[in-house]
CSV table of C-alpha atoms and ligand atoms in Angstrom, one decimal:
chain,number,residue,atom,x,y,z
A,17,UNK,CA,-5.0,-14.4,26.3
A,18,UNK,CA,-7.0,-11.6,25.8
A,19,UNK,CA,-4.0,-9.3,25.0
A,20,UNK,CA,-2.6,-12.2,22.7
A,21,UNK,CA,-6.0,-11.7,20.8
A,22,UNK,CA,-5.7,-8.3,20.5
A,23,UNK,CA,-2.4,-8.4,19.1
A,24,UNK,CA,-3.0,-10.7,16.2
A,25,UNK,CA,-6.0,-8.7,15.0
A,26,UNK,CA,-4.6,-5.4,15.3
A,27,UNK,CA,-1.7,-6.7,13.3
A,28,UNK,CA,-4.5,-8.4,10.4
A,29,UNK,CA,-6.7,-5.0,11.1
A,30,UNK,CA,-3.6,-3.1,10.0
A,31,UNK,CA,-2.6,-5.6,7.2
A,32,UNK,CA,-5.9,-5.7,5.5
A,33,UNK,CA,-7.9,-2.5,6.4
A,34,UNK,CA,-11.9,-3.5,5.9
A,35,UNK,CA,-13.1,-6.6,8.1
A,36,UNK,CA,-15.4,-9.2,6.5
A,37,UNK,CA,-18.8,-10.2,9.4
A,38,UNK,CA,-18.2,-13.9,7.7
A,39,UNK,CA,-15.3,-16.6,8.5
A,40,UNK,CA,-14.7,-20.1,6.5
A,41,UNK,CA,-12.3,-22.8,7.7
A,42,UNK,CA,-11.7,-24.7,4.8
A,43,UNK,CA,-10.8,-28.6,5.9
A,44,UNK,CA,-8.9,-31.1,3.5
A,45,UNK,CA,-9.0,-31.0,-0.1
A,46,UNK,CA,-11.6,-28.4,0.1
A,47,UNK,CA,-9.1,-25.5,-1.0
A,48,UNK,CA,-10.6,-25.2,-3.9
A,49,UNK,CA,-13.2,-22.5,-2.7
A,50,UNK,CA,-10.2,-20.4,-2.5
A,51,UNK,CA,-10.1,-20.5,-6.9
A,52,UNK,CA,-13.6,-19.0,-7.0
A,53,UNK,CA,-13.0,-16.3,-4.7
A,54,UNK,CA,-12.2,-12.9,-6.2
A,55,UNK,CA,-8.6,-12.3,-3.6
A,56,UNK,CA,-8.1,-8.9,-2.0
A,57,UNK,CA,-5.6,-10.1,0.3
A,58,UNK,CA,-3.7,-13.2,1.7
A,59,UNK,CA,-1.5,-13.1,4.7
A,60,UNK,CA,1.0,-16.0,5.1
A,61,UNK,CA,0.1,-17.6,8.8
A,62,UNK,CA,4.3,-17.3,8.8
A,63,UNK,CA,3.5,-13.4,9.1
A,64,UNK,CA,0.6,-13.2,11.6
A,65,UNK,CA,2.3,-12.4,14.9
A,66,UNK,CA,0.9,-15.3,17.4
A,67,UNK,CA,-0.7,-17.4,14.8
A,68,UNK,CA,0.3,-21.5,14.6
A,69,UNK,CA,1.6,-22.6,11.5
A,70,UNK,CA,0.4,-25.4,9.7
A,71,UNK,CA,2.0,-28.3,9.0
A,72,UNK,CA,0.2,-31.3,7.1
A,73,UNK,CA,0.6,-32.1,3.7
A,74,UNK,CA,-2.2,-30.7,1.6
A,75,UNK,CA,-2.5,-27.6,3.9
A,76,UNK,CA,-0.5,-24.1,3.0
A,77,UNK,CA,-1.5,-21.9,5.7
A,78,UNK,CA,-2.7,-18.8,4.5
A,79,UNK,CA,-5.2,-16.1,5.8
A,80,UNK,CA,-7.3,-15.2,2.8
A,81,UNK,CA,-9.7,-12.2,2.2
A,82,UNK,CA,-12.1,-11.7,-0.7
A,83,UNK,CA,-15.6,-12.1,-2.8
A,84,UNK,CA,-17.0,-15.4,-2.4
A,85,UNK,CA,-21.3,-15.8,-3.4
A,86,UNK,CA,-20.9,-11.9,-3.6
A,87,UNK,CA,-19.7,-11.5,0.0
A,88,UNK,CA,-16.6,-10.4,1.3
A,89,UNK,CA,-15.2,-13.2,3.5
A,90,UNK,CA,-12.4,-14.1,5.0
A,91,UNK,CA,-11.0,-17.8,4.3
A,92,UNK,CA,-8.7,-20.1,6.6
A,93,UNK,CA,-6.4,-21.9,3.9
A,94,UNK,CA,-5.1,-24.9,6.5
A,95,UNK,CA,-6.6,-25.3,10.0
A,96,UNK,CA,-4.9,-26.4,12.9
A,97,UNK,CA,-5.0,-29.8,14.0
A,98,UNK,CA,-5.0,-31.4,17.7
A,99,UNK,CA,-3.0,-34.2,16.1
A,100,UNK,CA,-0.4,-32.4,15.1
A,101,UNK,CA,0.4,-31.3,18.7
A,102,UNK,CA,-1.2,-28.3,18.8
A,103,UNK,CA,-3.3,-27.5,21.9
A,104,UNK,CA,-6.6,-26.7,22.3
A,105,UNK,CA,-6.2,-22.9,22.8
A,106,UNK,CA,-3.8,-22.8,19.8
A,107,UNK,CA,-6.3,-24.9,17.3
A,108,UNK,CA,-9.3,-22.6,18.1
A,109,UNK,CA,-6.9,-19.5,18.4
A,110,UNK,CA,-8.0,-18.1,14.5
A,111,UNK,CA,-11.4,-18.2,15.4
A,112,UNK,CA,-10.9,-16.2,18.6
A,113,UNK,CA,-9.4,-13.5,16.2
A,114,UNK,CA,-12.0,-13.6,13.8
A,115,UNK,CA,-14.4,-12.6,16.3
A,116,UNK,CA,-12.6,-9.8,17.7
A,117,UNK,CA,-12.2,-9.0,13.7
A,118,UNK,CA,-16.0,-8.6,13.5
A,119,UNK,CA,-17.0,-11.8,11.8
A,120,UNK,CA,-20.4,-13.1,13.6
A,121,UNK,CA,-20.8,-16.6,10.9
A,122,UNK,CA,-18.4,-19.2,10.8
A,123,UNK,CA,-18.2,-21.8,7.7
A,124,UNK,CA,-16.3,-24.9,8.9
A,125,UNK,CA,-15.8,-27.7,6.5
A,126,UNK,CA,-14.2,-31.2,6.6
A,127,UNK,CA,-13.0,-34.5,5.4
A,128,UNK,CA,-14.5,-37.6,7.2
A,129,UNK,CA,-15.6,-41.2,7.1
A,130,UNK,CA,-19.0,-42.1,6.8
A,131,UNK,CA,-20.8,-44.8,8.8
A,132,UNK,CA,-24.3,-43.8,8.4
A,133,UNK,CA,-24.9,-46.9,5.6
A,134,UNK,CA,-26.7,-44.7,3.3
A,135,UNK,CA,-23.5,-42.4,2.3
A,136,UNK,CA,-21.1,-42.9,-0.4
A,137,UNK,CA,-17.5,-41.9,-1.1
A,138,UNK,CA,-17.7,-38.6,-2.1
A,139,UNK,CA,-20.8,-37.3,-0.7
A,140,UNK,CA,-21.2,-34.0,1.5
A,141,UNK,CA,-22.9,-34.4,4.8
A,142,UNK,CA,-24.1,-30.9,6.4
A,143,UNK,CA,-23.6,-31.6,10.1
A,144,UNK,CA,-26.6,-31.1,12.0
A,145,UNK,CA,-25.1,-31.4,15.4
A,146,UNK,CA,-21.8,-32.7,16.7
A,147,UNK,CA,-20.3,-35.5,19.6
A,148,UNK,CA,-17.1,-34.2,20.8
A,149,UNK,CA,-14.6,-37.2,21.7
A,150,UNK,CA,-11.7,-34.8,22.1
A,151,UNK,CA,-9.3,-35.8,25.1
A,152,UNK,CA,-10.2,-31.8,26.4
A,153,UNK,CA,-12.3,-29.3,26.2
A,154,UNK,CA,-11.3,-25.6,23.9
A,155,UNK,CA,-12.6,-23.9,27.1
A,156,UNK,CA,-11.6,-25.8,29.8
A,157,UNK,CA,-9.6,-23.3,32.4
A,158,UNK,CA,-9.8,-19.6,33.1
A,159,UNK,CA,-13.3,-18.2,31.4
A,160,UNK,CA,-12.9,-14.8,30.0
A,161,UNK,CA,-16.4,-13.6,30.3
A,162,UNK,CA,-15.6,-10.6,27.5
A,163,UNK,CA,-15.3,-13.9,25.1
A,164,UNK,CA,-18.0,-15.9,26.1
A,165,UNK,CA,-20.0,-17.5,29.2
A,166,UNK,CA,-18.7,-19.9,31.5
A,167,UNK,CA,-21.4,-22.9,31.3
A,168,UNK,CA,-22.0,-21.9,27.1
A,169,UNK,CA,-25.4,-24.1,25.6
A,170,UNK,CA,-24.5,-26.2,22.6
A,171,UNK,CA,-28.3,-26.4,22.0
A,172,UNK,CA,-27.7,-25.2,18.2
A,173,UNK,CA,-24.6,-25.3,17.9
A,174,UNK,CA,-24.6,-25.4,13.7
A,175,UNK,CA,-27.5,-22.8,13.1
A,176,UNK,CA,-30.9,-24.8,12.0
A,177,UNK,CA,-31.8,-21.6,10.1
A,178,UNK,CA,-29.1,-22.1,7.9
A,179,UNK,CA,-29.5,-25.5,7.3
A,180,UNK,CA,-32.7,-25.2,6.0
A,181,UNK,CA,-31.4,-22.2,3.6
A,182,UNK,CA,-28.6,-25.5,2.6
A,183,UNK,CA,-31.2,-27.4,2.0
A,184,UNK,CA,-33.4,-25.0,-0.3
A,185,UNK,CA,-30.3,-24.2,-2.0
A,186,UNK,CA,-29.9,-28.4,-2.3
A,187,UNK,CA,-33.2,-29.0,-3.5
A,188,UNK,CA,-33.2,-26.0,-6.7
A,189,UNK,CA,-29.8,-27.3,-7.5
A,190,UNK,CA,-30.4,-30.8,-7.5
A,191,UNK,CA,-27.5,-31.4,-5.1
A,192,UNK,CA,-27.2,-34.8,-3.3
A,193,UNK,CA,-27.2,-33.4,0.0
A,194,UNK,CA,-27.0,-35.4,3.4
A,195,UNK,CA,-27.8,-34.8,6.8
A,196,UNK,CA,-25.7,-36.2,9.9
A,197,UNK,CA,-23.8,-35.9,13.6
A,198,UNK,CA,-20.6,-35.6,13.4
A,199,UNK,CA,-17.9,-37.2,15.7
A,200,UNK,CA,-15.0,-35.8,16.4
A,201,UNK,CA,-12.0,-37.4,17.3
A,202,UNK,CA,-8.5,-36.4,18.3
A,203,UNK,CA,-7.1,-39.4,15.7
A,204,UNK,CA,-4.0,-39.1,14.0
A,205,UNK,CA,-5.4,-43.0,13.6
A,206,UNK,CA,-8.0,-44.0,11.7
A,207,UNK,CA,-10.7,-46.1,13.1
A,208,UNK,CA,-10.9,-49.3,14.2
A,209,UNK,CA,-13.9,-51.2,12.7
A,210,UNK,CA,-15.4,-51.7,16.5
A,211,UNK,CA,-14.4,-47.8,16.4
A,212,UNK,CA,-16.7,-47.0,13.8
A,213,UNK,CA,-19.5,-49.4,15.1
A,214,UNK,CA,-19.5,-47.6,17.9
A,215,UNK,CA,-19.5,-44.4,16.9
A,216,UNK,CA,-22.8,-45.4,14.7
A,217,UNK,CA,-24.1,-46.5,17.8
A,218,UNK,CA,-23.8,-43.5,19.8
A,219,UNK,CA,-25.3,-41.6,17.2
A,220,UNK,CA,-22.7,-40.8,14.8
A,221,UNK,CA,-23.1,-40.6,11.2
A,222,UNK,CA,-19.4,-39.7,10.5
A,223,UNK,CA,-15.9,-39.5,12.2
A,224,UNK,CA,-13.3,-36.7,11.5
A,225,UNK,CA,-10.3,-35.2,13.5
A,226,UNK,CA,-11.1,-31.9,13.2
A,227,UNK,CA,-14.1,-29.1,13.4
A,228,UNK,CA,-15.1,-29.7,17.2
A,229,UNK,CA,-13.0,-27.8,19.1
A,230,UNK,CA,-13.8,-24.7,16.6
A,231,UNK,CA,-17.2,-25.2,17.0
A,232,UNK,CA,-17.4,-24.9,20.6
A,233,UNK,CA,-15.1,-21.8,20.4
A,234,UNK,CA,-17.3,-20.3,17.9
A,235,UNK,CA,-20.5,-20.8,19.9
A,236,UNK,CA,-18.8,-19.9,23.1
A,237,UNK,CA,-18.5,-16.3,21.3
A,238,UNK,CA,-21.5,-16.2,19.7
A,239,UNK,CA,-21.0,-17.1,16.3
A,240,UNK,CA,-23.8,-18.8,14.0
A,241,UNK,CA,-21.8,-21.4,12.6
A,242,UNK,CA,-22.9,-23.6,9.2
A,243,UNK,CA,-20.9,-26.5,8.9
A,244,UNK,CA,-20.1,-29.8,6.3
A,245,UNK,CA,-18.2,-32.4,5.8
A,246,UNK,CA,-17.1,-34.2,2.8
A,247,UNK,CA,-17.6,-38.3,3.6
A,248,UNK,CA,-13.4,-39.2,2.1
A,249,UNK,CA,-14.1,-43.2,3.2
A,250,UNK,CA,-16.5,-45.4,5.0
A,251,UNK,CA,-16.2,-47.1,7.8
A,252,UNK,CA,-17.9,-50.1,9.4
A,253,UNK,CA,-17.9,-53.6,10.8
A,254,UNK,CA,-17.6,-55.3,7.8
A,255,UNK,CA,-15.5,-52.8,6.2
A,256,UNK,CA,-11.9,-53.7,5.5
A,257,UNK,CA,-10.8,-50.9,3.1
A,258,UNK,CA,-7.7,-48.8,4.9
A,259,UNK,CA,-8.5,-45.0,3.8
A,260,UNK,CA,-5.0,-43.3,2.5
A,261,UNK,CA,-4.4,-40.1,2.6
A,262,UNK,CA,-4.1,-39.9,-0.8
A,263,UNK,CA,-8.2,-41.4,-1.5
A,264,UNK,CA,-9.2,-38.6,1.2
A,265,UNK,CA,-8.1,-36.4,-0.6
A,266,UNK,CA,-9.5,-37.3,-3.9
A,267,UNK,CA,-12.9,-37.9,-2.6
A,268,UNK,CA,-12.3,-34.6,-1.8
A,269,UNK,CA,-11.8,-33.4,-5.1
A,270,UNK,CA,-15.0,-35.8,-6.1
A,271,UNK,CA,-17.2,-33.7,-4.0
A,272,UNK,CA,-16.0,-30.2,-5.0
A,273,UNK,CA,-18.7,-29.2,-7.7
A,274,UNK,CA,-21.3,-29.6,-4.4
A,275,UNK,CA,-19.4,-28.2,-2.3
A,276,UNK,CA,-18.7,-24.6,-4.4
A,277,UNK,CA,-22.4,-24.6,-5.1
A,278,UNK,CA,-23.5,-24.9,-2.0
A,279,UNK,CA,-21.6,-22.3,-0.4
A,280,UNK,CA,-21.8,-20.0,-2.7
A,281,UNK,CA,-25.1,-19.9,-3.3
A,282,UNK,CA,-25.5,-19.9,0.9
A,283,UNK,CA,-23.3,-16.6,1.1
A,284,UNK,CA,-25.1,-15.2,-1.7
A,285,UNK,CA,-28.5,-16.1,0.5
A,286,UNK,CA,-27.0,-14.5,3.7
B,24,HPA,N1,-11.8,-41.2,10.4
B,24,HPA,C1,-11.4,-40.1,11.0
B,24,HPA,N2,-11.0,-39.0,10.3
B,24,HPA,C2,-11.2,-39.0,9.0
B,24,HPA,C3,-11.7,-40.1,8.3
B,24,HPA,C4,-12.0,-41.3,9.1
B,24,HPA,O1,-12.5,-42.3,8.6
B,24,HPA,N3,-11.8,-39.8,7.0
B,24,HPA,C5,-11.4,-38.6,6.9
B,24,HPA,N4,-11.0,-38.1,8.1
């Protein structure tokens, strides 16, 4: 594994020359970061030796490096998802390579369904904290202690510090910003109405299919990580409403002018 690591960011090392210290995973719909980034250099996942390639509608699948907030970053265009059949080791494999790239903070964003009453379609959520539901663990098996600790805490597992930069950024932009847990899920189904009762009652404030298993990768190697999560549908009891793909990704689009703010102004505040 370690080798495999190795490999893949020699090859992007090689490709790209300088190495950003910052990582974004942009989820669903949330491309759009990508237009206001000033683009060095992209690198097809086709082209990265070891690297997954992405498969879902809506994702392309392309290593992006560049200016975003006045920062050089590197950008995930398409993420890899555990319901596409990808395993664990393959979905949190980029993020193992960004480390060994150099990049200490990790932006994560998704799509999800709101339970918490108070959201709307549309809204961003920065997760606070997160309940992994995933049928296995990222780390489960050999530990390689030159990656991370065997028994990692997941104390702070999205960096308080920069949640309260989010939310200073929030308040002087007048952005409607929420705050909530999110639950992650292995889907490719939505939820059941029990489902997202029951996730609200565990302490969930919205349900995606992503994020988790990246998350505990990043803070198994150290990474700050600052995450969000775009609410694409809600989800409830008395809720009937079937979320299509295609109103995901909309809401998506509906939540974009936030979203850009937001994380550009909290680069530019890094
Ligand atoms: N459930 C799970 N994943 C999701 C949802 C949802 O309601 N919306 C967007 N991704």
């Amino acid at each position: 594994m370690l080798d495999v690591i190795r490999e893949t960011a020699a090859f992007i090392r090689a490709e790209v020359g300088e190495m950003p210290e910052i990582g974004i995973i942009l989820g669903t719909g949330l491309g759009d970061l990508v237009n206001h980034m000033e683009i060095r250099k992209e690198l097809d996942y086709k082209v990265i030796p070891n690297f997954p390639v992405s498969t879902v509608e809506g994702h392309s699948g392309k290593l992006i490096f560049g200016e975003l907030g006045g920062k050089y970053v590197m950008a995930m265009q398409g993420r890899f998802h555990y319901y596409e059949g990808y395993d664990m080791k393959q979905v949190t494999f980029p993020v193992r390579v960004m480390k060994e790239l150099g990049v200490e903070t990790l932006f994560v964003s998704n799509a999800a369904g709101g339970m918490n009453k108070e959201f709307k379609v549309g809204d961003v959520m920065i997760i606070t904290d997160h309940i992994n539901l995933f049928p296995e663990n990222p780390l489960r098996g050999k530990n390689y202690n030159e990656l991370g600790p065997r028994f990692p805490a997941m104390t702070e597992a999205y960096s308080d510090e920069m949640i309260r930069k989010a939310d200073e950024i929030g308040e002087k932009n007048n952005l409607r910003l929420m705050h909530g847990v999110y639950v992650g899920t292995p889907g490719p189904t939505f939820e059941t109405p029990a489902e997202y009762e029951y996730f609200r009652i565990i302490g969930g404030d919205a349900v995606g299919m992503s994020t988790v298993p990246e998350v505990i990768v990043a803070n198994h190697a150290g990474m700050k990580v600052f995450g969000v999560s775009v609410i694409t549908d809600l989800g409830g009891k008395d809720i009937k409403e079937v979320p299509s793909h295609e109103e995901v990704q909309k809401a998506a689009v509906t939540a974009q002018p936030v979203m850009t703010t937001l994380i550009k102004e909290l680069l530019a505040s890094l």
